mmCIF file of C-alpha atoms in Angstrom:
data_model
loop_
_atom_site.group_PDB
_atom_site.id
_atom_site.type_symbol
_atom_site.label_atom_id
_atom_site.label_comp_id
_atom_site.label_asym_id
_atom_site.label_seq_id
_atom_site.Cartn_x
_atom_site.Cartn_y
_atom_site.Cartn_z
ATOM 1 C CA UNK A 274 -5.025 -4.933 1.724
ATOM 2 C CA UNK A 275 -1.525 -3.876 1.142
ATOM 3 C CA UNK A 276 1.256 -6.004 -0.209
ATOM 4 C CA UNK A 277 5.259 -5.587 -1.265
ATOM 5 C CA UNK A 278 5.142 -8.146 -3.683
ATOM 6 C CA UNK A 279 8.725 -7.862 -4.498
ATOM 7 C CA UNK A 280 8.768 -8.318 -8.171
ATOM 8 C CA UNK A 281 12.068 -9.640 -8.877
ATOM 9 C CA UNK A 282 11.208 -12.587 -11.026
ATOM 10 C CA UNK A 283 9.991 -12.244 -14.680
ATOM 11 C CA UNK A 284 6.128 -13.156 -15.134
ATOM 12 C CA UNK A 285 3.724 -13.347 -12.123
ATOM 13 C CA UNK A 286 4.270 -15.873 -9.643
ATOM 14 C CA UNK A 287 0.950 -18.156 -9.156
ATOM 15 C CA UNK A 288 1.238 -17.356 -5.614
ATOM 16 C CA UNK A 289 -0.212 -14.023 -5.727
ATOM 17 C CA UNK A 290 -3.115 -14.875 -7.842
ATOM 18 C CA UNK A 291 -3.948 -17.467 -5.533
ATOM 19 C CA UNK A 292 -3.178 -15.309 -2.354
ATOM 20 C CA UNK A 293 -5.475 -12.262 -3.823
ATOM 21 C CA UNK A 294 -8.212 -14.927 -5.193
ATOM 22 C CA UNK A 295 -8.457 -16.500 -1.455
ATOM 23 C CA UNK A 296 -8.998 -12.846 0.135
ATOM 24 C CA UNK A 297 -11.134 -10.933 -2.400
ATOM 25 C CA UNK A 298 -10.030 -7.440 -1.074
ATOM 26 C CA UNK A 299 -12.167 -4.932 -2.153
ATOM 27 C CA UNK A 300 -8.986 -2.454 -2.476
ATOM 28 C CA UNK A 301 -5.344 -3.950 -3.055
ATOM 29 C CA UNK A 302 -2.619 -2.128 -2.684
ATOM 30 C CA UNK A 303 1.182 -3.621 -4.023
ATOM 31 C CA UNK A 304 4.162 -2.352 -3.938
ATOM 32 C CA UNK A 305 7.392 -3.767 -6.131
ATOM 33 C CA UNK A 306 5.534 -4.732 -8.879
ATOM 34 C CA UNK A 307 6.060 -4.494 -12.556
ATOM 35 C CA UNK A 308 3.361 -2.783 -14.487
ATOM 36 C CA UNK A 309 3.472 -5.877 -16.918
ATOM 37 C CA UNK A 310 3.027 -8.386 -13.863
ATOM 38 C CA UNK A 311 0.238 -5.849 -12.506
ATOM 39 C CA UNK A 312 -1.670 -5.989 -15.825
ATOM 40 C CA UNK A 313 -1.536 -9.634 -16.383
ATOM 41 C CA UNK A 314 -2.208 -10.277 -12.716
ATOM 42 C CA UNK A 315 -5.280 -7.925 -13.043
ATOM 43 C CA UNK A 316 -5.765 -10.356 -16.201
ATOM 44 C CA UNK A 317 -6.186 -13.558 -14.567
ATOM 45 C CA UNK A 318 -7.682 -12.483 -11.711
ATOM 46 C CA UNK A 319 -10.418 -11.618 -14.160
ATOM 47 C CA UNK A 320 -10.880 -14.916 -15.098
ATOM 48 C CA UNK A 321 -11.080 -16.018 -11.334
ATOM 49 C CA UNK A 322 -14.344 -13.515 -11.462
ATOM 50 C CA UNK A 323 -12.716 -10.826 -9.769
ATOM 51 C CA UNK A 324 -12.702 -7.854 -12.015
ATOM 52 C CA UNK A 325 -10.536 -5.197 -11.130
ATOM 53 C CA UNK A 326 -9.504 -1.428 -11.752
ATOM 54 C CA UNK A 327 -5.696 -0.898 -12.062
ATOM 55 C CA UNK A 328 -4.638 2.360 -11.208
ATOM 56 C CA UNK A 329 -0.664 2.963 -11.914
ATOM 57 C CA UNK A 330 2.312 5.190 -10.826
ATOM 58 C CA UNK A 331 5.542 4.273 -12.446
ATOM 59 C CA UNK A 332 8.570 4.350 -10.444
ATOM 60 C CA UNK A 333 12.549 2.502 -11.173
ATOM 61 C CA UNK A 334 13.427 0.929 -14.335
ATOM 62 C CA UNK A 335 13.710 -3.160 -13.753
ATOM 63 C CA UNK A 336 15.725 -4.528 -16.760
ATOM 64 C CA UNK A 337 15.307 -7.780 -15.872
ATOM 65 C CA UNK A 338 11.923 -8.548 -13.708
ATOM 66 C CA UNK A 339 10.096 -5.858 -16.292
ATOM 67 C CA UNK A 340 11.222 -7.018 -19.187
ATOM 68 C CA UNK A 341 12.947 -3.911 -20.110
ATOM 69 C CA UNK A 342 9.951 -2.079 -18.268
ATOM 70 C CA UNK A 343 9.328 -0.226 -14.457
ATOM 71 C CA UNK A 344 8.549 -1.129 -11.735
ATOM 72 C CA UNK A 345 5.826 0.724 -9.029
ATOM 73 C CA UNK A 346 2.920 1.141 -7.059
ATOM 74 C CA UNK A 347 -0.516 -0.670 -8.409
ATOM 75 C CA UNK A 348 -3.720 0.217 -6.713
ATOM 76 C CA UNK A 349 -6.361 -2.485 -7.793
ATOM 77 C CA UNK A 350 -10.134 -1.421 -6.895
ATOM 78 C CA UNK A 351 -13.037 -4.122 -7.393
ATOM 79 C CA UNK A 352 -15.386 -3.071 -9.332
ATOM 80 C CA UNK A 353 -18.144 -4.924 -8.033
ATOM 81 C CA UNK A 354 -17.798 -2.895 -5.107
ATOM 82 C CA UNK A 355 -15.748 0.517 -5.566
ATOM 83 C CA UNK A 356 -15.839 3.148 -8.488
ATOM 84 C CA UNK A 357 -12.491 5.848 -8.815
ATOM 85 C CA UNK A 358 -13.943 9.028 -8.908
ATOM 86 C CA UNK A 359 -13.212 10.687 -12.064
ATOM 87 C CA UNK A 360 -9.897 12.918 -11.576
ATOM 88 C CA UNK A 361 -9.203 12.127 -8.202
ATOM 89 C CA UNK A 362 -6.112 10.273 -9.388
ATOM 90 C CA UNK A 363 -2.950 11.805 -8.093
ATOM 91 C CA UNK A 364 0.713 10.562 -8.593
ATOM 92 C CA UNK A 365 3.190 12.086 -6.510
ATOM 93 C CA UNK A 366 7.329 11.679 -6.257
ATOM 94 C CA UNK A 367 9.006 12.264 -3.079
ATOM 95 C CA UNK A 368 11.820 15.840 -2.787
ATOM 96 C CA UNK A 369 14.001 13.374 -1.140
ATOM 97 C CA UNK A 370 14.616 10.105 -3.442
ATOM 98 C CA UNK A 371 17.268 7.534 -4.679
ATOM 99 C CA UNK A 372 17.230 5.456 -7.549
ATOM 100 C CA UNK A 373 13.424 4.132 -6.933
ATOM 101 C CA UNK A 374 12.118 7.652 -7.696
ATOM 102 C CA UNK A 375 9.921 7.162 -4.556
ATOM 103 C CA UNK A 376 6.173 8.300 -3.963
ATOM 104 C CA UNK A 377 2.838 7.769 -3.850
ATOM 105 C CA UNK A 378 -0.346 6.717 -5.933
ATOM 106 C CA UNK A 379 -3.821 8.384 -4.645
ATOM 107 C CA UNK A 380 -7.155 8.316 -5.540
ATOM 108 C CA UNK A 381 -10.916 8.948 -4.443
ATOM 109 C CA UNK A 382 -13.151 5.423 -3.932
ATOM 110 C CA UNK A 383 -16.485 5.832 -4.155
ATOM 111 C CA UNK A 384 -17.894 2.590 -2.453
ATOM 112 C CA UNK A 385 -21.776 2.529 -1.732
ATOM 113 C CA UNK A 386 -21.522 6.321 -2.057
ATOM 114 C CA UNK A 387 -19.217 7.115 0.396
ATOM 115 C CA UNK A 388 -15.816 8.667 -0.535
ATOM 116 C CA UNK A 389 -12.408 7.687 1.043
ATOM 117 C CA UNK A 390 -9.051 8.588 -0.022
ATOM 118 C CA UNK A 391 -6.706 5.979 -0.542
ATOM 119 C CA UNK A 392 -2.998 6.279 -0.736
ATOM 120 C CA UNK A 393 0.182 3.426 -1.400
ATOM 121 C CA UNK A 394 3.385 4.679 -1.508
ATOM 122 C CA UNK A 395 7.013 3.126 -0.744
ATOM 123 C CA UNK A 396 8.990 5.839 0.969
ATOM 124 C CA UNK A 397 12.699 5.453 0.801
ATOM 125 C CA UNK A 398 14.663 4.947 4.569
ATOM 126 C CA UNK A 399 17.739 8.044 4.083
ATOM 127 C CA UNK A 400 18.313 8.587 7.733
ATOM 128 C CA UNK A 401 20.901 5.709 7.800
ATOM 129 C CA UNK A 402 18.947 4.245 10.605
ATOM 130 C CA UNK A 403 15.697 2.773 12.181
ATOM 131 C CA UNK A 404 14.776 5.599 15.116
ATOM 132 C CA UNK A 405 13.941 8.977 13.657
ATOM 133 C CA UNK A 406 11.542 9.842 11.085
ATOM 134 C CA UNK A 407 12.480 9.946 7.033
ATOM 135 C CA UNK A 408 12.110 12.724 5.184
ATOM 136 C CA UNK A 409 9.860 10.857 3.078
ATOM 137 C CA UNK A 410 7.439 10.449 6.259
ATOM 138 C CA UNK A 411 7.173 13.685 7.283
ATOM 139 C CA UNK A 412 6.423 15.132 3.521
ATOM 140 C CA UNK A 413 3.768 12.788 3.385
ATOM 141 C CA UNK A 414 2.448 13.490 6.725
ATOM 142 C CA UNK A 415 2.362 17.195 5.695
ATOM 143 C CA UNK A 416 0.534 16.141 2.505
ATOM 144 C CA UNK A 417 -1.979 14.129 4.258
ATOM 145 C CA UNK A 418 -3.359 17.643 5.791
ATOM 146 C CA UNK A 419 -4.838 18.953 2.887
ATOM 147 C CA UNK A 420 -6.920 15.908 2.460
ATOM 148 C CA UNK A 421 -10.497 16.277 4.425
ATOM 149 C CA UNK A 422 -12.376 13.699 5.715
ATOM 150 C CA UNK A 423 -11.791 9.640 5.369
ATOM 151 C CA UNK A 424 -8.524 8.652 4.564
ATOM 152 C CA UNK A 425 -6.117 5.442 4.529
ATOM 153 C CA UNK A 426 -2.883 5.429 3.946
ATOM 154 C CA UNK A 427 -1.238 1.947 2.989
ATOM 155 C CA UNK A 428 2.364 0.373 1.846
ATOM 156 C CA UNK A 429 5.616 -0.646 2.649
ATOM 157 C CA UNK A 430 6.940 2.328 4.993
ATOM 158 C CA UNK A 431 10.409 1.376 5.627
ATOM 159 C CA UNK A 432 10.111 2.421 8.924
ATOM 160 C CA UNK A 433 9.307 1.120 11.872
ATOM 161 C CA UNK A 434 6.369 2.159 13.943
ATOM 162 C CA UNK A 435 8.858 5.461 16.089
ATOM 163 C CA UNK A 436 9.521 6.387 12.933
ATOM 164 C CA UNK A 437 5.913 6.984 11.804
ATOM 165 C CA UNK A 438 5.380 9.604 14.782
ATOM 166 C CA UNK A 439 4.625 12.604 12.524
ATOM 167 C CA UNK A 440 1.477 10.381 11.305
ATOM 168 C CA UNK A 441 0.329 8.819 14.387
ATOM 169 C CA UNK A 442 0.756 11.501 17.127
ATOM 170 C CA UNK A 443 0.854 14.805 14.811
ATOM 171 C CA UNK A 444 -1.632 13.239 11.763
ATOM 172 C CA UNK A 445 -4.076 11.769 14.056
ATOM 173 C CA UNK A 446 -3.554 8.423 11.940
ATOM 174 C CA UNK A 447 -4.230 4.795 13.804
ATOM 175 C CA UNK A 448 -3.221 1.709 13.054
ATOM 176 C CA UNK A 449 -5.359 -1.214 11.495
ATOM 177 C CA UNK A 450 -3.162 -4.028 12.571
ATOM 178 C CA UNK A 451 -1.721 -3.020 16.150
ATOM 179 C CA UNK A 452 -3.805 -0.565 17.217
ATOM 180 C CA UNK A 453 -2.351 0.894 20.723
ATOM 181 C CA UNK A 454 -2.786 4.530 22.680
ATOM 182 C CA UNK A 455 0.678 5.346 21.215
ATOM 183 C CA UNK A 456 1.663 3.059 18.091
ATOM 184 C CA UNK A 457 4.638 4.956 17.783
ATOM 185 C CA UNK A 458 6.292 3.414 21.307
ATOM 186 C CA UNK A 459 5.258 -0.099 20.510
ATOM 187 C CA UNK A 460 7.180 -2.794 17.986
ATOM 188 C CA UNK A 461 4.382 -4.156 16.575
ATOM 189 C CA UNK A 462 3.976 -7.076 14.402
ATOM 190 C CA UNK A 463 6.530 -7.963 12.017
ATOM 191 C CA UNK A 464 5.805 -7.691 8.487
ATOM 192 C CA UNK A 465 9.912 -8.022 6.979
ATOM 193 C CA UNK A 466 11.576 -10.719 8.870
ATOM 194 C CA UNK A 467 11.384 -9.285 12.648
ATOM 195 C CA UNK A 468 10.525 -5.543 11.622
ATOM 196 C CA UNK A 469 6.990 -3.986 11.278
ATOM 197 C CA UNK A 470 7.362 -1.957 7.525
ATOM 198 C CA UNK A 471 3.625 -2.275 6.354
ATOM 199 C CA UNK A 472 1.471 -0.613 7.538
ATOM 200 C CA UNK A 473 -2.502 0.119 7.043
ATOM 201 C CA UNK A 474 -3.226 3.741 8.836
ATOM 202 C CA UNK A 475 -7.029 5.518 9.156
ATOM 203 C CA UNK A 476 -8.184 8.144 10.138
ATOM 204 C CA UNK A 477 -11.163 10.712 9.470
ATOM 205 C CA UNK A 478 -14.184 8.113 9.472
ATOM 206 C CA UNK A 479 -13.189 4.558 8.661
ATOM 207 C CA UNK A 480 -13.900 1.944 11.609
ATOM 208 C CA UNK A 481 -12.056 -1.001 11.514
ATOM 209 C CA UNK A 482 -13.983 -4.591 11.805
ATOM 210 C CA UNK A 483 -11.924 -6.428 14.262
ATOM 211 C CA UNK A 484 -8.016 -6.259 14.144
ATOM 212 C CA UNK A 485 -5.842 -6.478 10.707
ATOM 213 C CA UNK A 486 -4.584 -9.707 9.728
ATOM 214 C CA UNK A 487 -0.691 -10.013 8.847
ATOM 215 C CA UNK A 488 -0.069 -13.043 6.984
ATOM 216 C CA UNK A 489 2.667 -15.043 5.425
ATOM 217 C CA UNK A 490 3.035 -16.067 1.893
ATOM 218 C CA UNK A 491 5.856 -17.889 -0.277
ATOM 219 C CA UNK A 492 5.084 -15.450 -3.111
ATOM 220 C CA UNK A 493 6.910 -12.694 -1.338
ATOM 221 C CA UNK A 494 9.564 -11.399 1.263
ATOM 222 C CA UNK A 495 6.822 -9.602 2.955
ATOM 223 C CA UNK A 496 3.931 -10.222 4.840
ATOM 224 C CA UNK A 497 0.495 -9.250 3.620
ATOM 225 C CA UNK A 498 -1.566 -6.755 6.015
ATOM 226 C CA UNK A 499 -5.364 -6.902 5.454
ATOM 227 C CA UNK A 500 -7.835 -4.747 7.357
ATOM 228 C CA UNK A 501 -11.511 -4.807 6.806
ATOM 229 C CA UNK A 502 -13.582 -1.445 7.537
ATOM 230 C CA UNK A 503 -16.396 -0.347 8.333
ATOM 231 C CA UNK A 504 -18.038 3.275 6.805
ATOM 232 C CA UNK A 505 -20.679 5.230 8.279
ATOM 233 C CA UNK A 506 -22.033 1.335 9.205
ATOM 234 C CA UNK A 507 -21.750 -0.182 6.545
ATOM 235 C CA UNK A 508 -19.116 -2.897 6.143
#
């Protein structure tokens, strides 16, 4: 599952307790969140039963939403269900940034003994408009080569599907939630107002189960996208 929560308001709105209580996503990525809102939201989702791993990178300082703290990427893992492997953690910023010190958070889940690399990042748009890819993109599609075998990359893209070429058509990537011969040529759903942002990508050995879900909440400015997978047959 991945999520801009858009953490603009001190505390954690109920809303995404309740939204990640009702799904029960084995791996959550969120983007825009405070790491004070990501802790106590890791909190009470304990006492909902759901015990989760929080795994940080720190990005802009938020005076007001974080208390005087940042705000960043949060990668929750159940750990019912999925174990980080030890130093597989890997925080990375982007060459090209502005004042959101853009990146990425990665790590290694181990679920049922199978290994899959799983990134969220929030790349920053700096090409001034919505038809050729950001720098941002095509670092990270560079990255992604070094990584063998199952991967998913997840966040809020700020770009639209053309602009995500370099990960589609050169990366090999697909798309959970509109999967298509060439993702890059269609709109897709939208996921901010009438653009497609968010995006779930595979490649390398994950099989989606049926097609991603984008859904609407009142907790945030973005939709949710939530894909379930399938590895080596095992759901």
């Amino acid at each position: 599952m991945t999520w801009n929560v858009w953490g603009a308001e001190d505390g954690v709105p109920s809303g995404w307790r309740k939204v990640l209580r009702n799904q029960r996503a084995d791996i959550v990525s969120l983007q825009e969140i405070c790491k004070n809102q990501a802790e106590r939201l890791r909190r009470q989702l304990r006492e909902d039963h759901l015990d989760y791993q929080l795994t940080w990178r720190e990005a802009n300082w938020h005076p007001t939403a974080c208390w005087g703290g940042h705000q960043g990427q949060a990668i929750l893992t159940r750990k019912a269900k999925v174990s980080v492997v030890a130093g597989s953690v890997e925080r990375h910023k982007y060459r090209s940034t502005d004042s959101q010190y853009r990146g990425y958070v990665a790590l290694t889940a181990d679920i049922a003994g199978q290994r899959v690399r799983v990134l969220n990042t929030h790349p920053w748009n700096d090409t001034g408009a919505w038809t050729t890819p950001t720098d941002n993109v095509k670092e990270l599609a560079d990255l992604s080569r070094r990584w063998t075998g199952p991967q998913i990359l997840t966040g809020d893209f700020n770009a639209l599907p053309g602009m995500l070429e370099p990960l589609y058509r050169d990366g090999g990537f697909q798309d959970a939630a509109d999967p298509a011969p060439a993702p890059w040529a269609h709109p897709g759903r939208p996921t901010y107002k009438s653009m497609k942002l968010d995006y779930i990508l595979y490649r390398g050995g994950p099989e989606t189960v049926g097609r991603a879900k984008v859904l609407d909440s009142p907790s945030s400015d973005h939709r949710l996208v939530l894909a379930r997978f399938r590895l080596s047959g095992n759901p």
